[in-house]
Short mmCIF file of C-alpha atoms in Angstrom, two decimals:
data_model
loop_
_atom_site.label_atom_id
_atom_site.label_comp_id
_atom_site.label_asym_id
_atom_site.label_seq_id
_atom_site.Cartn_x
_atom_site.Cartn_y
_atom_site.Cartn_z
CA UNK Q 1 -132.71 84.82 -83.00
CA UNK Q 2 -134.74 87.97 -84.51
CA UNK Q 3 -132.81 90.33 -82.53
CA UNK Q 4 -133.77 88.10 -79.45
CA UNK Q 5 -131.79 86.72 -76.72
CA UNK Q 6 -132.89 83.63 -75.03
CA UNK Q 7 -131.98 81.86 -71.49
CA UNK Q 8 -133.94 78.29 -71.37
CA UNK Q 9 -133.93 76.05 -68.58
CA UNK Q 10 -133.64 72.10 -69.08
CA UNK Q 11 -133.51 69.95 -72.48
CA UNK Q 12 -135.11 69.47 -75.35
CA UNK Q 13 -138.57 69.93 -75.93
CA UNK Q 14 -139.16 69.81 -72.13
CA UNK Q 15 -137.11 73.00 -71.89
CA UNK Q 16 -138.69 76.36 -70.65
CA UNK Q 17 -137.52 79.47 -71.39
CA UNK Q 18 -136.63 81.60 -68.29
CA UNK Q 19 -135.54 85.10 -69.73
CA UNK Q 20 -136.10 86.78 -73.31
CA UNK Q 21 -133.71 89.92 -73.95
CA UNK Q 22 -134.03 92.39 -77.09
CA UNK Q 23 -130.94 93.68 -77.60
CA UNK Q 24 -132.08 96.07 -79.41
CA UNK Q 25 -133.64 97.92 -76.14
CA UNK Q 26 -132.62 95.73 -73.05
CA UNK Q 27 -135.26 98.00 -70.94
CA UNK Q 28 -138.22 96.25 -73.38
CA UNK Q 29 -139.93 93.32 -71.15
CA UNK Q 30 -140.77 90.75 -73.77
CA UNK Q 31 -142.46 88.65 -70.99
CA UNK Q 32 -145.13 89.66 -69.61
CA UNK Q 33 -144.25 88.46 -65.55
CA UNK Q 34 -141.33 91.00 -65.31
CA UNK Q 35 -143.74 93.66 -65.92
CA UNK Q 36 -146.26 92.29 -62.81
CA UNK Q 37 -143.12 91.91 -60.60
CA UNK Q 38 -142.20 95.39 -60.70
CA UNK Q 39 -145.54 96.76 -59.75
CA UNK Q 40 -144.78 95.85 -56.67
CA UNK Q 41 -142.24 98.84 -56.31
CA UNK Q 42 -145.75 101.12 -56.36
CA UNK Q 43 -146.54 99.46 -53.39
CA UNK Q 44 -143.74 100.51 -51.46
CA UNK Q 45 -142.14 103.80 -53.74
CA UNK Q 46 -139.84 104.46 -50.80
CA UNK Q 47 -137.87 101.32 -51.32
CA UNK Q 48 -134.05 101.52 -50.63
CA UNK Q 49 -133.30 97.53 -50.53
CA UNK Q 50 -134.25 94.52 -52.32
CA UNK Q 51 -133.88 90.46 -51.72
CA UNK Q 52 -134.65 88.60 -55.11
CA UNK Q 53 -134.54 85.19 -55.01
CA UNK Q 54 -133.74 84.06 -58.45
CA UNK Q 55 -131.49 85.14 -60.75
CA UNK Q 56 -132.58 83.54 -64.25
CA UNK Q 57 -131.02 86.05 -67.06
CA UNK Q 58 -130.86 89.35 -64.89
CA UNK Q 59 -133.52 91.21 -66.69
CA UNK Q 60 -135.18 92.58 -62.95
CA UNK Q 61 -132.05 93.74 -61.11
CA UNK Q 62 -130.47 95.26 -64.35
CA UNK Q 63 -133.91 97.36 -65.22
CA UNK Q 64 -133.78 98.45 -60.93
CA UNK Q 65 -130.53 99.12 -61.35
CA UNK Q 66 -130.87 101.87 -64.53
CA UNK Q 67 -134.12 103.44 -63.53
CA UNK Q 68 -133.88 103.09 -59.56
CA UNK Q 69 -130.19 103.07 -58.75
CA UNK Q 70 -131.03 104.45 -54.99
CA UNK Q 71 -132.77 100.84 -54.94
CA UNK Q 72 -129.94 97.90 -54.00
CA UNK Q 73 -130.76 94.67 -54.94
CA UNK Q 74 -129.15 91.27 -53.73
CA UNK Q 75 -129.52 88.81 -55.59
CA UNK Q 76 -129.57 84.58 -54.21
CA UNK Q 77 -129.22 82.49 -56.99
CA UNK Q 78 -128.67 78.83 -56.34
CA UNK Q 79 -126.76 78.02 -59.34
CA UNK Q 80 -123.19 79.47 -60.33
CA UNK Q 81 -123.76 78.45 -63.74
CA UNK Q 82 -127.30 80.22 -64.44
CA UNK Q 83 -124.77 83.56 -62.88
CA UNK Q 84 -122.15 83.05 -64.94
CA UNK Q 85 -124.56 83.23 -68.57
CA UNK Q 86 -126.44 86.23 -66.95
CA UNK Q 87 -123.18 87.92 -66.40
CA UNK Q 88 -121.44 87.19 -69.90
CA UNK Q 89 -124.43 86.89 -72.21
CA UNK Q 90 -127.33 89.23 -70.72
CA UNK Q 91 -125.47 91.96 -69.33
CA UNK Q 92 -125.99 91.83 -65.85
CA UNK Q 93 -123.16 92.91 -63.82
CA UNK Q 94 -123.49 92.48 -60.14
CA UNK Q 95 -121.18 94.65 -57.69
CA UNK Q 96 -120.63 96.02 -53.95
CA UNK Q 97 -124.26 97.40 -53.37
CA UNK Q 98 -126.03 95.20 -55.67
CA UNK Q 99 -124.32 91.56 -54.31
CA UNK Q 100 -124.50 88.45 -56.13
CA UNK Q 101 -124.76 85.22 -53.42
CA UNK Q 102 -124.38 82.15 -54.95
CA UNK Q 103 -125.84 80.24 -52.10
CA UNK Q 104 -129.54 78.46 -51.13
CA UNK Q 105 -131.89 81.45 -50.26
CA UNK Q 106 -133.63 79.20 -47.18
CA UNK Q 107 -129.71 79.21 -46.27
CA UNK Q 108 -129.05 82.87 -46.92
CA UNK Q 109 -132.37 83.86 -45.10
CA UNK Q 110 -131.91 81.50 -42.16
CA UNK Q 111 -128.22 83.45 -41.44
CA UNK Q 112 -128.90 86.97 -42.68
CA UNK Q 113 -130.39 89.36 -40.28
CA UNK Q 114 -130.98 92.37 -42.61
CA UNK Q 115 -134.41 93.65 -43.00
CA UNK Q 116 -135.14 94.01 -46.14
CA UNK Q 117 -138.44 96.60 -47.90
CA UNK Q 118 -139.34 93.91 -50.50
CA UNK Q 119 -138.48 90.19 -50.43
CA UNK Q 120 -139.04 88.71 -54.58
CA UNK Q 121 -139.29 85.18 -55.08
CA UNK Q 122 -139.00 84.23 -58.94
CA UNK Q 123 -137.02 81.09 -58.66
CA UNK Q 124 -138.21 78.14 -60.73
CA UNK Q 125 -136.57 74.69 -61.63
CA UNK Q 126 -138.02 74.32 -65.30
CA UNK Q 127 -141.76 75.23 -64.67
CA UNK Q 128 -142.05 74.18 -60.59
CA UNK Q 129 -140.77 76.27 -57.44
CA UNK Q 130 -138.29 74.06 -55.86
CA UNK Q 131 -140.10 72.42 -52.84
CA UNK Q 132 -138.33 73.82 -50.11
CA UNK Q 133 -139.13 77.11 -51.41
CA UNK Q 134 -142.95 76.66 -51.11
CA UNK Q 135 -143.12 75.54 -47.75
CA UNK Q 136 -145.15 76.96 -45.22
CA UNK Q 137 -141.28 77.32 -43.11
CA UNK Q 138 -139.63 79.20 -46.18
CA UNK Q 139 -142.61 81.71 -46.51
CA UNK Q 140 -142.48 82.41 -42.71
CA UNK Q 141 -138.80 82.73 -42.90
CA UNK Q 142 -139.55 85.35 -45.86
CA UNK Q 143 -142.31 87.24 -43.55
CA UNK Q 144 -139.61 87.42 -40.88
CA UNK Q 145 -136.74 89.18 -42.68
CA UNK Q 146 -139.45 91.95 -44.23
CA UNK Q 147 -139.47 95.13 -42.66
CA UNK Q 148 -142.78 96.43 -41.02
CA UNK Q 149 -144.49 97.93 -44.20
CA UNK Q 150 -142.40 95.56 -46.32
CA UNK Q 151 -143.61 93.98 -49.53
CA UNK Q 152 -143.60 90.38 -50.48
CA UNK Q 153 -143.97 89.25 -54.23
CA UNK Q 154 -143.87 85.76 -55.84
CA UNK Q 155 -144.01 84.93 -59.24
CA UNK Q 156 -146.61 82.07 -60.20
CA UNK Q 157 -147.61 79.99 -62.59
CA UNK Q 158 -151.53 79.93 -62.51
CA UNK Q 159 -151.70 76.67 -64.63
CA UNK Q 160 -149.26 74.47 -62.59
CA UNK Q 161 -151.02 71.72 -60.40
CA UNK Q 162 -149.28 73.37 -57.38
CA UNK Q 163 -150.71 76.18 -57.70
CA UNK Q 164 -153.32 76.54 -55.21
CA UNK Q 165 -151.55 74.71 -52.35
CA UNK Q 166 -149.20 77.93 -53.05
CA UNK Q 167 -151.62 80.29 -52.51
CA UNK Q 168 -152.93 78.28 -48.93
CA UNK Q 169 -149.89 78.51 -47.78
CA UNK Q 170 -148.94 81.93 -48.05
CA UNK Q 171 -152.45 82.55 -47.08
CA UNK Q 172 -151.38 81.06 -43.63
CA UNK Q 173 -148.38 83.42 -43.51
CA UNK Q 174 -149.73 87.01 -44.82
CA UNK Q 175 -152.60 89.11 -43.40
CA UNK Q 176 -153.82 90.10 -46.87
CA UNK Q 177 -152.72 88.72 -50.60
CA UNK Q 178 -153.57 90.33 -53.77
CA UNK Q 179 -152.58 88.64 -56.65
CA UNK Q 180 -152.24 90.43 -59.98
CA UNK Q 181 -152.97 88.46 -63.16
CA UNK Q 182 -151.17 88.55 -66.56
CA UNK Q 183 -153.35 88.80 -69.38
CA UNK Q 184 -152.39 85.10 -70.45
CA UNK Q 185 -153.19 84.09 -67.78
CA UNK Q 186 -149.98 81.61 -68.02
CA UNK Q 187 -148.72 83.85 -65.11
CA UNK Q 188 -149.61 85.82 -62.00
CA UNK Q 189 -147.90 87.80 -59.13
CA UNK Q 190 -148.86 87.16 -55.54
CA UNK Q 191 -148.43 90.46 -53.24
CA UNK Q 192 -148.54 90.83 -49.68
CA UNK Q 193 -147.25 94.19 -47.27
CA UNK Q 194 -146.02 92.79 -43.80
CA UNK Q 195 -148.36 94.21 -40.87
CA UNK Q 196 -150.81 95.40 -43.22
CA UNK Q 197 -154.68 94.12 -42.96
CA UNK Q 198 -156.40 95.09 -46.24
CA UNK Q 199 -154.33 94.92 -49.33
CA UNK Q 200 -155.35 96.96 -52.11
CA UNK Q 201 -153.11 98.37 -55.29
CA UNK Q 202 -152.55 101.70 -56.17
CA UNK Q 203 -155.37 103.00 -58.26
CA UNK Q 204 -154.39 102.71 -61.88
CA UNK Q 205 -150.69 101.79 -61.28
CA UNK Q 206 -151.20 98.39 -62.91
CA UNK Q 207 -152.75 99.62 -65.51
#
């Protein structure tokens, strides 16, 4: 529609739309939260690999992948179906150094004993995190597989009821949060760096 490609969760008018791709200019983010998420590559410019949780329509790992290719992403995405729309209808393409598990991430964390520079969480089920990803477990299990220096980042919605029991929780996990705002407010990012006391962006690089 208008040029626009559109990936929505669920049915109906209780349906939310996950990812929004102009095909005119696939690089364009039409949302605002894909923007937030990848400030928190100025946080750690020296990044080399990448755990997203959450695959939704690609947009994240396919911009990484054109304009930081030394950066390899994997990708944990619970759902084969939600991979198998990204891959035919928004272009991403996953391959040897940028993997594709089709798995649980609290499963794929629990067994994987890579340190990673920046752990992403952006996985929703309609408009909520799926409960065993907000636990006070999965967070420390997300802290524990960061590298020292590492960045965490976790995509929020700032209205949702859960909000706030989010943002306890990680405080019991992280030294220091920041949490970056969208301008709708509809959306934030939550950042934390793994051994680091005082969190404080860049100057200017959110700008």
């Amino acid at each position: 529609q208008n040029g626009i490609r559109r990936l929505l969760f669920g049915k109906g008018s209780n349906a939310e739309e996950e990812t929004a791709l102009l095909l005119a200019d696939p690089d364009i983010s039409i949302f605002e939260y894909p923007r937030l998420m990848l400030s928190a590559l100025l946080l750690r410019p020296t990044t080399r690999n990448l755990l997203l949780v959450g695959l939704g329509g690609g947009f994240l790992p396919a911009i990484i992948r054109r304009h930081r290719p030394d950066i390899h992403v994997t990708v944990v995405e619970l759902d084969q179906l939600v991979a198998t729309v990204a891959e035919e209808y928004f272009g991403y393409t996953p391959n040897s150094a940028n993997p594709l598990v089709i798995q649980d991430a609290r499963i794929f964390l629990e067994n994987c004993q890579e340190k990673f520079d920046q752990i992403w969480l952006d996985a929703f089920d309609g408009e909520t995190i799926p409960a065993h990803l907000a636990t006070y477990e999965f967070l420390e299990l997300c802290q524990s597989r960061l590298a020292h220096g590492g960045v965490f980042a976790q995509n929020l919605h700032l209205e949702h009821f859960r909000y706030f029991s989010h943002l306890a929780t990680a405080t019991e996990i992280f030294e220091s949060l920041y949490l970056l705002r969208g301008t709708s407010n509809e959306n934030g990012v939550l950042f934390a760096i793994k051994g680091v006391a005082q969190l404080e962006p860049p100057k200017k690089a959110f700008a």
